[in-house]
Every structure is written in C-alpha cells, then in structure tokens.
Coordinates of N, CA and C in Angstrom, one line a residue:
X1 N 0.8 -1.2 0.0 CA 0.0 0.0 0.0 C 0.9 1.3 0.0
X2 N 2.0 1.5 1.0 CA 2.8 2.7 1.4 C 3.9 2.7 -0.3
X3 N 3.8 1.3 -0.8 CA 4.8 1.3 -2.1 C 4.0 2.2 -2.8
X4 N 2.8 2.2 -3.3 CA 1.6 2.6 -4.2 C 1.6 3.5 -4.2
X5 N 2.2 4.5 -3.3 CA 1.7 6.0 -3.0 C 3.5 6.5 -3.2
X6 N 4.1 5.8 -3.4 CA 5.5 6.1 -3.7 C 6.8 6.3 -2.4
X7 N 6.6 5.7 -1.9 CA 7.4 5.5 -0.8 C 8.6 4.4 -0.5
X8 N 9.3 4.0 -0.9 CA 10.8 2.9 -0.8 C 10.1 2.3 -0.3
X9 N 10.4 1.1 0.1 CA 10.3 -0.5 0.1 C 10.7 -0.4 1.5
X10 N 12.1 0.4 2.3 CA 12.5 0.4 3.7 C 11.5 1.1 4.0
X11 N 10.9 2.4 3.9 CA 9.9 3.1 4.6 C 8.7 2.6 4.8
X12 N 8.4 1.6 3.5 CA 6.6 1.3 3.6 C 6.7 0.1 4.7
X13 N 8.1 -0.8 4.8 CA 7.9 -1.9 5.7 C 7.8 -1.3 7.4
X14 N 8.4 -0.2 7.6 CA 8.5 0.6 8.4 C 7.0 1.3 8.8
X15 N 6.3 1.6 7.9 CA 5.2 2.6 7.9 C 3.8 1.1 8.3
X16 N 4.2 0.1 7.7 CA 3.2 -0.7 7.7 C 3.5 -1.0 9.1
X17 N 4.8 -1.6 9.5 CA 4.9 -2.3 11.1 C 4.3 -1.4 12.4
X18 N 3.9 -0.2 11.4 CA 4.0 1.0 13.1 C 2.3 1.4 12.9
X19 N 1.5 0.8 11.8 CA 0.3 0.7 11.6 C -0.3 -0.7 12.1
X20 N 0.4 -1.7 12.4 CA -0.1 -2.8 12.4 C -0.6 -3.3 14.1
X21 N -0.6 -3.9 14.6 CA -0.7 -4.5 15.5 C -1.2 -6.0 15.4
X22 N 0.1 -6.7 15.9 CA 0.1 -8.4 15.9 C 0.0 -8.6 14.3
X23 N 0.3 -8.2 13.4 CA 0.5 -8.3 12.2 C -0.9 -8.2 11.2
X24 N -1.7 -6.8 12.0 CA -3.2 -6.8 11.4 C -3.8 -5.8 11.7
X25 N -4.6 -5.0 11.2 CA -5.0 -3.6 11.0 C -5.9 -3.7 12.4
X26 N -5.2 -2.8 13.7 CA -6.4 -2.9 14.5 C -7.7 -1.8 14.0
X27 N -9.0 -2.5 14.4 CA -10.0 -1.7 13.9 C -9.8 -0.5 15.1
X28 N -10.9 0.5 14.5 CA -11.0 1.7 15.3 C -9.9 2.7 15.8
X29 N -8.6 2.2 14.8 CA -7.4 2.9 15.2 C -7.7 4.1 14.6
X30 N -6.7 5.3 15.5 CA -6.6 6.6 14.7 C -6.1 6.9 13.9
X31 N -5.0 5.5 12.7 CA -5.0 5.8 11.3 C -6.0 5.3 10.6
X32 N -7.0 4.4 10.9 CA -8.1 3.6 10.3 C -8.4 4.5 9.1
X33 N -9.3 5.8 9.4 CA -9.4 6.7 8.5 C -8.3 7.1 6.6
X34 N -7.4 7.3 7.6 CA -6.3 7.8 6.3 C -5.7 6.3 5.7
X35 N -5.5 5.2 6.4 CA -5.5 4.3 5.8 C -6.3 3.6 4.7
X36 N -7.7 3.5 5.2 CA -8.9 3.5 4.2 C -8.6 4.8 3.4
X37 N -8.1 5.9 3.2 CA -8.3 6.8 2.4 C -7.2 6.1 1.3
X38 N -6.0 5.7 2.0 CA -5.2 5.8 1.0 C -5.4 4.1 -0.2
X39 N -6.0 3.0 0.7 CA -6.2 1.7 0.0 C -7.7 2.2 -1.0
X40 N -8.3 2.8 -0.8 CA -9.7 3.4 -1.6 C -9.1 4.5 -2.3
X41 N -8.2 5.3 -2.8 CA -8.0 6.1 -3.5 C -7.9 6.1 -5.2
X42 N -7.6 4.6 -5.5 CA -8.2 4.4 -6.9 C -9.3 3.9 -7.3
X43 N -9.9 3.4 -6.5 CA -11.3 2.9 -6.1 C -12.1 4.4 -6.1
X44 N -11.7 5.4 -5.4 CA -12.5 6.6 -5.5 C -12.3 6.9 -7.0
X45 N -11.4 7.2 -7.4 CA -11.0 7.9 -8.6 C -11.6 7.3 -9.8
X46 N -12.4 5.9 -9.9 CA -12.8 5.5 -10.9 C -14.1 5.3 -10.5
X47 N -14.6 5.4 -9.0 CA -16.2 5.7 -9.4 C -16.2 7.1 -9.3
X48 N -15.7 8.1 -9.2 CA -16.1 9.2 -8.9 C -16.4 9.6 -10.9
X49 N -15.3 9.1 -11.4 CA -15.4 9.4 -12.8 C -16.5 8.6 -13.5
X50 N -17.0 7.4 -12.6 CA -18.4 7.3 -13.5 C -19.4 8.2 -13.2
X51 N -19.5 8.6 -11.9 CA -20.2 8.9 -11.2 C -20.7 10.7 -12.0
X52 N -19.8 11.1 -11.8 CA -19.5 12.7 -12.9 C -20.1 12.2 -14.1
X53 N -19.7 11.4 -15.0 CA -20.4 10.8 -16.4 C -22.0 11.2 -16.1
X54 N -22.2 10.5 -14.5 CA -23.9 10.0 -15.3 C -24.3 10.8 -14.0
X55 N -24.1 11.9 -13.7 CA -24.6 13.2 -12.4 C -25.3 12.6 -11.6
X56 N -23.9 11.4 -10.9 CA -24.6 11.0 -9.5 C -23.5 11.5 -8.4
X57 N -23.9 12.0 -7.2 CA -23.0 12.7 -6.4 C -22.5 11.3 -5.3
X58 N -21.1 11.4 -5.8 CA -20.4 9.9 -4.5 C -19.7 10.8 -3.6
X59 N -19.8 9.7 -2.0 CA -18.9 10.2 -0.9 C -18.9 9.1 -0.4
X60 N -17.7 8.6 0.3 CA -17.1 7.8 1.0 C -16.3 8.5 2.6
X61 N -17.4 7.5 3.4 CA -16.6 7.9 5.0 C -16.3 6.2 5.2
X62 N -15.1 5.7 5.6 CA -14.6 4.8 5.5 C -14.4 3.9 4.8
X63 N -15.4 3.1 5.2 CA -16.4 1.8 4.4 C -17.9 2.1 3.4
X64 N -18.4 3.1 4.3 CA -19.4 3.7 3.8 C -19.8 4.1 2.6
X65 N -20.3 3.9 1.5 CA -20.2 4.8 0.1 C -21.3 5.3 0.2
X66 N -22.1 6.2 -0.3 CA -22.8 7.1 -0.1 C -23.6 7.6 -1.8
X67 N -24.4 7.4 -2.2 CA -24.4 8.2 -4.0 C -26.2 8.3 -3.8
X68 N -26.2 9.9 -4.3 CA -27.5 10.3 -4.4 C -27.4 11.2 -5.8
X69 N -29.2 11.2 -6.1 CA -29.2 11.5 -7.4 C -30.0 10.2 -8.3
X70 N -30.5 11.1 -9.5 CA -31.3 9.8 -10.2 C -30.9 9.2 -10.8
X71 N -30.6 7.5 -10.9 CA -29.7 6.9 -11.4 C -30.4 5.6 -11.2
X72 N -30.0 4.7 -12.2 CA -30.3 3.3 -12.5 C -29.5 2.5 -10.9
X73 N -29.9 1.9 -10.5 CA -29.7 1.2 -9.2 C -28.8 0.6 -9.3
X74 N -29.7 -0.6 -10.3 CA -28.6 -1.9 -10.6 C -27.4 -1.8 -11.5
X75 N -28.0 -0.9 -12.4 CA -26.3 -0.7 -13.3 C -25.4 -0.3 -12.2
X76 N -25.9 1.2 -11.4 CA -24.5 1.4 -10.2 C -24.1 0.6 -9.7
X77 N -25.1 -0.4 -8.9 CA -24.5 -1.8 -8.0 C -23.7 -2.4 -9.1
X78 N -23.9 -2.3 -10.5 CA -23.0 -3.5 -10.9 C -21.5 -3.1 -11.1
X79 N -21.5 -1.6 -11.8 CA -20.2 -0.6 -11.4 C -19.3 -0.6 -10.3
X80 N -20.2 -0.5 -9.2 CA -19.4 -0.6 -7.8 C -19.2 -2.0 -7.4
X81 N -19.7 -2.7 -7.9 CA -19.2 -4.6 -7.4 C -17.7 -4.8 -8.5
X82 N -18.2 -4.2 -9.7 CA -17.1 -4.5 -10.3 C -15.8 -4.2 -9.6
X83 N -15.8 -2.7 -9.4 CA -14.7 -2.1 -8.9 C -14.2 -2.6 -7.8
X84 N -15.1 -2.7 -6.7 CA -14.8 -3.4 -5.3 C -13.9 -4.7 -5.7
X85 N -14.2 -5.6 -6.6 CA -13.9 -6.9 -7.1 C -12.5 -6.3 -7.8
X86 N -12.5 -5.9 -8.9 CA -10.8 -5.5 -8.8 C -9.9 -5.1 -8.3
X87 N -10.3 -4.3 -7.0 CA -9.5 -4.0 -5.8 C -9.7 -4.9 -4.7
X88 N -10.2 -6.1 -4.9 CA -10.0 -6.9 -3.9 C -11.1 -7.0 -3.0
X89 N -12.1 -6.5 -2.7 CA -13.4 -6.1 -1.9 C -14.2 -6.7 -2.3
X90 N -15.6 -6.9 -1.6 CA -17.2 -7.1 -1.7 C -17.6 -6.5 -1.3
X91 N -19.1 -6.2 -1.7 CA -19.9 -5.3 -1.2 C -20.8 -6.1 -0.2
X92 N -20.9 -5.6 1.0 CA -21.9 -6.1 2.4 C -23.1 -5.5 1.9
X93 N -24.0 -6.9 1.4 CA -25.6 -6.4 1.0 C -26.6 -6.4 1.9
X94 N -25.9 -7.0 2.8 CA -26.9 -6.4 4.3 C -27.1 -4.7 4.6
X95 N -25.6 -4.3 4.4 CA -25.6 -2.5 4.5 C -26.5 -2.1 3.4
X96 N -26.6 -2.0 2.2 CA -27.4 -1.4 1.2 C -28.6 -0.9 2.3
X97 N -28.8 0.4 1.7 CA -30.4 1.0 1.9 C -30.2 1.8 0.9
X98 N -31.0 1.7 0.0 CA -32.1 3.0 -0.8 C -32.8 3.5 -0.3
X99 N -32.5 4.7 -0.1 CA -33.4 5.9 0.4 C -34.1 6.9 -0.8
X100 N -35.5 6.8 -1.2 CA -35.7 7.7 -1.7 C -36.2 9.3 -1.6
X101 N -36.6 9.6 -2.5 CA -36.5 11.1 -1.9 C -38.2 11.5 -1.1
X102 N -38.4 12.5 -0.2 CA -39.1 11.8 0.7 C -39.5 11.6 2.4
X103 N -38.5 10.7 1.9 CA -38.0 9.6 3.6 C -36.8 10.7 4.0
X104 N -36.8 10.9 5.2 CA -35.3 11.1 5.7 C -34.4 9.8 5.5
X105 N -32.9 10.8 5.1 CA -32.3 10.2 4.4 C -30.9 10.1 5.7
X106 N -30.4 9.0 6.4 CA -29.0 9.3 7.7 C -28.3 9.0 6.8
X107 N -27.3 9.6 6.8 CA -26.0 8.7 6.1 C -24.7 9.4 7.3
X108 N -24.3 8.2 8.0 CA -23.6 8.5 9.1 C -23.9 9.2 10.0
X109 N -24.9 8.8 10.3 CA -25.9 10.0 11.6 C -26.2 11.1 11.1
X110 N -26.3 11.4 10.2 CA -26.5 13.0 9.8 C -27.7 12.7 8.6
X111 N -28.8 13.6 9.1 CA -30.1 13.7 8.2 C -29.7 14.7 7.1
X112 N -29.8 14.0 5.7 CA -29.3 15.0 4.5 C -30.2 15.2 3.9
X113 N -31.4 15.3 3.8 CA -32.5 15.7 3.3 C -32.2 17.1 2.3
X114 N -33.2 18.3 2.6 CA -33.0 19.6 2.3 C -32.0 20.0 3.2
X115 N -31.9 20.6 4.2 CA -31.1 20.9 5.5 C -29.8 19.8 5.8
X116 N -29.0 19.6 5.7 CA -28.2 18.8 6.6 C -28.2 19.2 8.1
X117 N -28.4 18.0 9.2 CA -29.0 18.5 10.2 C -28.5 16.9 11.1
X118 N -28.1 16.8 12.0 CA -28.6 15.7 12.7 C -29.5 14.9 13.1
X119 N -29.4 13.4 13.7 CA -31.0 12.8 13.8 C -31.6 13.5 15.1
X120 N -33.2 13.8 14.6 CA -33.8 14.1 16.0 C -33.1 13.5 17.2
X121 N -33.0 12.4 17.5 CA -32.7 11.8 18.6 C -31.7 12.3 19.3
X122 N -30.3 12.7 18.4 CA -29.0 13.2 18.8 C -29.5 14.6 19.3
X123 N -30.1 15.7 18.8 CA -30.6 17.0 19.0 C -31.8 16.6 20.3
X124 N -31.9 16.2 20.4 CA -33.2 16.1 21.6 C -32.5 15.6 22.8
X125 N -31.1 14.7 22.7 CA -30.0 14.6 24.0 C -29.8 15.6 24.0
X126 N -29.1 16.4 23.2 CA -28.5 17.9 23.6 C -29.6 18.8 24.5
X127 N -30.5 18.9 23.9 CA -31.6 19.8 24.4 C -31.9 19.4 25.5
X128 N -31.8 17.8 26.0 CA -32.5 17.5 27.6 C -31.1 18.1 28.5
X129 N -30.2 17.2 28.3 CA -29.0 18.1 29.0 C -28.4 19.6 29.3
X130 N -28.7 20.3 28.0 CA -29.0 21.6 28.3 C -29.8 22.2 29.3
X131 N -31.2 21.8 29.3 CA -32.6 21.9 30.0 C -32.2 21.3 31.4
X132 N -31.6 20.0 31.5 CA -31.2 19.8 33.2 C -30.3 20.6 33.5
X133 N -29.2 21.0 32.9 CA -28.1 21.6 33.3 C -29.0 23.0 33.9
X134 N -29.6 24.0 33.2 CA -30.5 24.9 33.3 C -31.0 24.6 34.7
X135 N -32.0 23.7 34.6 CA -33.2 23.7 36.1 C -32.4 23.5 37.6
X136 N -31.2 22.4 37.1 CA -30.5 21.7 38.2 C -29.6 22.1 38.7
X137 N -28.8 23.0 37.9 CA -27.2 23.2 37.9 C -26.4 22.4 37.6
X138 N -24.8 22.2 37.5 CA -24.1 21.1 37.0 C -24.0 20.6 38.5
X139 N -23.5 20.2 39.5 CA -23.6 19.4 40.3 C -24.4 18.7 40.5
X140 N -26.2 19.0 40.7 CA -27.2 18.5 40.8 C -27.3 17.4 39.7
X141 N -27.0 17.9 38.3 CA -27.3 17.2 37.1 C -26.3 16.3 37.2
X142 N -25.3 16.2 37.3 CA -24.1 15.5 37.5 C -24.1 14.3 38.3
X143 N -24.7 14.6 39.8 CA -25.3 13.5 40.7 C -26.4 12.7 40.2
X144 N -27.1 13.0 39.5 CA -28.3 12.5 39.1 C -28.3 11.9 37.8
X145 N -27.4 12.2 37.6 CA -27.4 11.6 35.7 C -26.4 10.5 35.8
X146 N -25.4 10.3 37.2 CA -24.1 9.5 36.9 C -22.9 9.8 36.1
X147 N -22.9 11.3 35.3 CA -21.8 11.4 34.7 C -20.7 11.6 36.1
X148 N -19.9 10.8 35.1 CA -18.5 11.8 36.5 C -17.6 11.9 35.4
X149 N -17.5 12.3 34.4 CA -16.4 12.7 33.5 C -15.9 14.0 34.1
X150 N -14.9 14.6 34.5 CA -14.3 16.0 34.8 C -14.6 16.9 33.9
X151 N -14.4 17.0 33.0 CA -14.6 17.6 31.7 C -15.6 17.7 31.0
X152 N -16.9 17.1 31.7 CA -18.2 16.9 31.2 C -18.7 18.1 30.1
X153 N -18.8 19.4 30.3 CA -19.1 20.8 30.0 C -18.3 20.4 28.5
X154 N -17.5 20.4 28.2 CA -16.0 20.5 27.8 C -16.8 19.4 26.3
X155 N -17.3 18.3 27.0 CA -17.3 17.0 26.5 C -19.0 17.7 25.6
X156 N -19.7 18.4 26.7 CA -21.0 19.0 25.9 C -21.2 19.6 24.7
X157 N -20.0 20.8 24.9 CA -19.5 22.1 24.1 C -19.3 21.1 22.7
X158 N -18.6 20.1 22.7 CA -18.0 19.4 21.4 C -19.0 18.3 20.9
X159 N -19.8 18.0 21.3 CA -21.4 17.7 20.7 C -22.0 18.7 20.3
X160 N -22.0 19.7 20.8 CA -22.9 21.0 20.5 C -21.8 21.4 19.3
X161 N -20.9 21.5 19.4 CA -20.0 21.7 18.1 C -20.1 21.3 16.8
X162 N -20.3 19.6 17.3 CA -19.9 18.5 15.9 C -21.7 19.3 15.4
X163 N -22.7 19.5 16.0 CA -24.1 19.8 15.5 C -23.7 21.2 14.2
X164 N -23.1 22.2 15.1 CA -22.8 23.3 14.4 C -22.4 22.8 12.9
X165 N -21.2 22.3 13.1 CA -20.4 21.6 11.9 C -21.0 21.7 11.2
X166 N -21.8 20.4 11.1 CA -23.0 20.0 10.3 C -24.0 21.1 9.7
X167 N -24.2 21.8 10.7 CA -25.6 22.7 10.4 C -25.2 24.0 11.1
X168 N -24.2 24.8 10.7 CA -23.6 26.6 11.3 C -24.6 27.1 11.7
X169 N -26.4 27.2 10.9 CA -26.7 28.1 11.3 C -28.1 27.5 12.2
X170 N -27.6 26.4 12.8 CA -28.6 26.2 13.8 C -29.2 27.1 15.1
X171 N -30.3 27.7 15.3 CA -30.4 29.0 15.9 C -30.2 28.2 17.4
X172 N -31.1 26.9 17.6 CA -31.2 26.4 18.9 C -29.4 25.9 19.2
X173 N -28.5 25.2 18.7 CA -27.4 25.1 18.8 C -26.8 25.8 19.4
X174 N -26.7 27.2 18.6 CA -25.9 28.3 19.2 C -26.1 28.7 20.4
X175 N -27.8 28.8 21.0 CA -28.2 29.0 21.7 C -27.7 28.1 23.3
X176 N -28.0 26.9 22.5 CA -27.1 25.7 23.9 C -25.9 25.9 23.9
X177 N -24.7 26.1 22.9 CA -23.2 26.2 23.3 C -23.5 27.7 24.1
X178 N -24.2 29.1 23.8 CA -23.8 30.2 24.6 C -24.4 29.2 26.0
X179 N -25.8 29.4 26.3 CA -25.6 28.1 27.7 C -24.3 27.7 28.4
X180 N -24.0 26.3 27.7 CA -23.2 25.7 28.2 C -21.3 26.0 28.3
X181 N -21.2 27.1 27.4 CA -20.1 27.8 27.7 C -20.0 28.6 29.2
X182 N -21.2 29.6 29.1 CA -21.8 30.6 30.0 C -21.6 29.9 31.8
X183 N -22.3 28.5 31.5 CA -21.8 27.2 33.0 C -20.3 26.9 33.2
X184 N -19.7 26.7 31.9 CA -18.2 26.5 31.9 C -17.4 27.6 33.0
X185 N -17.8 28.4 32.4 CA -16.8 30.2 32.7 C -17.2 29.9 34.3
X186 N -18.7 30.1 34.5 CA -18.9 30.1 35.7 C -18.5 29.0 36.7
X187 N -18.5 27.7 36.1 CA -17.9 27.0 37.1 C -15.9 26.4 36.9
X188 N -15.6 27.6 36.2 CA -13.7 27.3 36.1 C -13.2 28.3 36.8
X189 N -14.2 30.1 37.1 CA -13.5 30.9 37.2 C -13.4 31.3 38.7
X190 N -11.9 31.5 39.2 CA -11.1 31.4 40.7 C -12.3 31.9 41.8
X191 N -12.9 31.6 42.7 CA -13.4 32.1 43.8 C -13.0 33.4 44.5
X192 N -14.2 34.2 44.3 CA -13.5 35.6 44.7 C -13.7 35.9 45.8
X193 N -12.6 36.9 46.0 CA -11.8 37.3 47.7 C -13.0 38.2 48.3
X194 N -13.3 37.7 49.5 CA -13.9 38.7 49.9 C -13.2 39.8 50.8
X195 N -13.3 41.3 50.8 CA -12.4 42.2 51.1 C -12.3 43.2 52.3

C-alpha cells in the first residue's frame, strides 16, 4: 500500500509495522481513517469518474459509500461490485439501503435531506442536558445523571460543536453552546476574595 503511493520499500515496511498491530489492522485505530483513504484512493478515482459521467454525487466515510441522485440502481450496483472486485473487496448487502426522496435520508448519523442536520434523537439529548443543566445546575445534574467525566461541560460544548459543523446556522445550537459555555466560565472561574 505505502509502495503505491511512492514510498521505498525500507519506509513502507516501516510505515506498515508501526500501523499494524500483531500483524493486522487494528480496527478503530486513529489511522483507520487515512488508511482507508489511501487503499480506496483508486477505487474513488474510478467511481467518482463514472459517477461525474452520469450526475450522480459519490462520498465515501470509511467503508461507507454514499451516491444520491437519479440513477439506474442496478447498473450502479453492478459498477461498484465490479470495482470493489478488482481492488479486492465485496460489497456487504446487508448494509445497502435505498433511500428515496421523501424519507429522511442518515448517512452516518446525519439527516441530508434539504437541510443537513442531525438525527432528532442526537438533537433532543443535547436539548434534555442543556434543559437539566438549566433547572439543576451542573452538580445537581451531574449527581443525578451519573456522569463523573471531569470535563463533562467540555465534553458538551464538542457535541454542540460536531451539531454546528453540520448545520452553522442552527439557531437552537448556538443557543445551547452560549448556555453551556456561560456554565463552563462560571464553574472554572477562581473564587473571589472577599475584602
């Protein structure tokens, strides 16, 4: 793989041993990503160019392939088996879902409908934890919920973030990060002297 991308034969054996563990891709690693990026990189480059041909929009998060737009089904499935098949792959036909237009559409937790937006579900935790944090305070909410993360606020702020991401101009979003910033300040900043 590290040969393919142009790298000497000492560095890729190098690059591969310090990616491996026990002589095998552990899953969930934090090269998993760029790794998949770089073994799918010709595999992208030849559906993306059918894909352009016949104005269907492809995206790939991992394993994931992703193609919307109106397009013959089974010809794509047969395009993308082929390809998978000359780079060595199958396609998992348990994963397949057709989503048409309509239905809300997840692709990697994120509703892409009109709006790209998160699933209700994800947006409705934020909103209850905001709303306890609100009624309870963080200590109260903290006792009660079982979190003991130290950083909990911290850990909030970057769910309320990944939402932004997705969707900048979410009015309720911004709304909960000023919130839960607003708790942060107040519960980081030094206890004042009385004089």
């Amino acid at each position: 793989m590290f040969l393919g991308v142009g790298y000497n034969l000492q560095v890729s054996v190098f690059l591969a041993r310090l990616c491996c563990l026990r002589e095998s891709l552990p899953q969930g690693a934090p090269t998993s990503a760029y790794l998949s990026n770089l073994i799918m990189r010709s595999f992208d480059a030849n559906i993306s160019k059918y894909c352009t041909e016949n104005k269907i929009r492809y995206t790939r998060y991992a394993d994931d392939l992703t193609f919307s737009g109106d397009m013959n089904i089974s010809k794509l499935l047969h395009v993308v088996d082929r390809e998978l098949k000359y780079f060595g792959f199958r396609r998992n036909k348990k994963k397949l879902k057709v989503m048409r237009s309509g239905t809300r559409q997840i692709v990697t937790g994120i509703v892409v409908n009109e709006v790209q937006q998160l699933s209700r579900e994800y947006r409705l935790k934020i909103r209850q934890e905001v709303h306890y944090l609100q009624k309870f305070g963080l200590d109260d909410h903290l006792s009660h919920s079982n979190e003991v993360r130290s950083n909990y606020l911290s850990h909030l702020i970057g769910k309320i973030q990944y939402a932004l991401f997705i969707n900048p101009k979410d009015k309720k979003m911004l709304a909960y990060l000023d919130v839960v910033k607003r708790l942060q300040t107040a519960n980081t900043a030094p206890e004042k002297r009385h004089e």
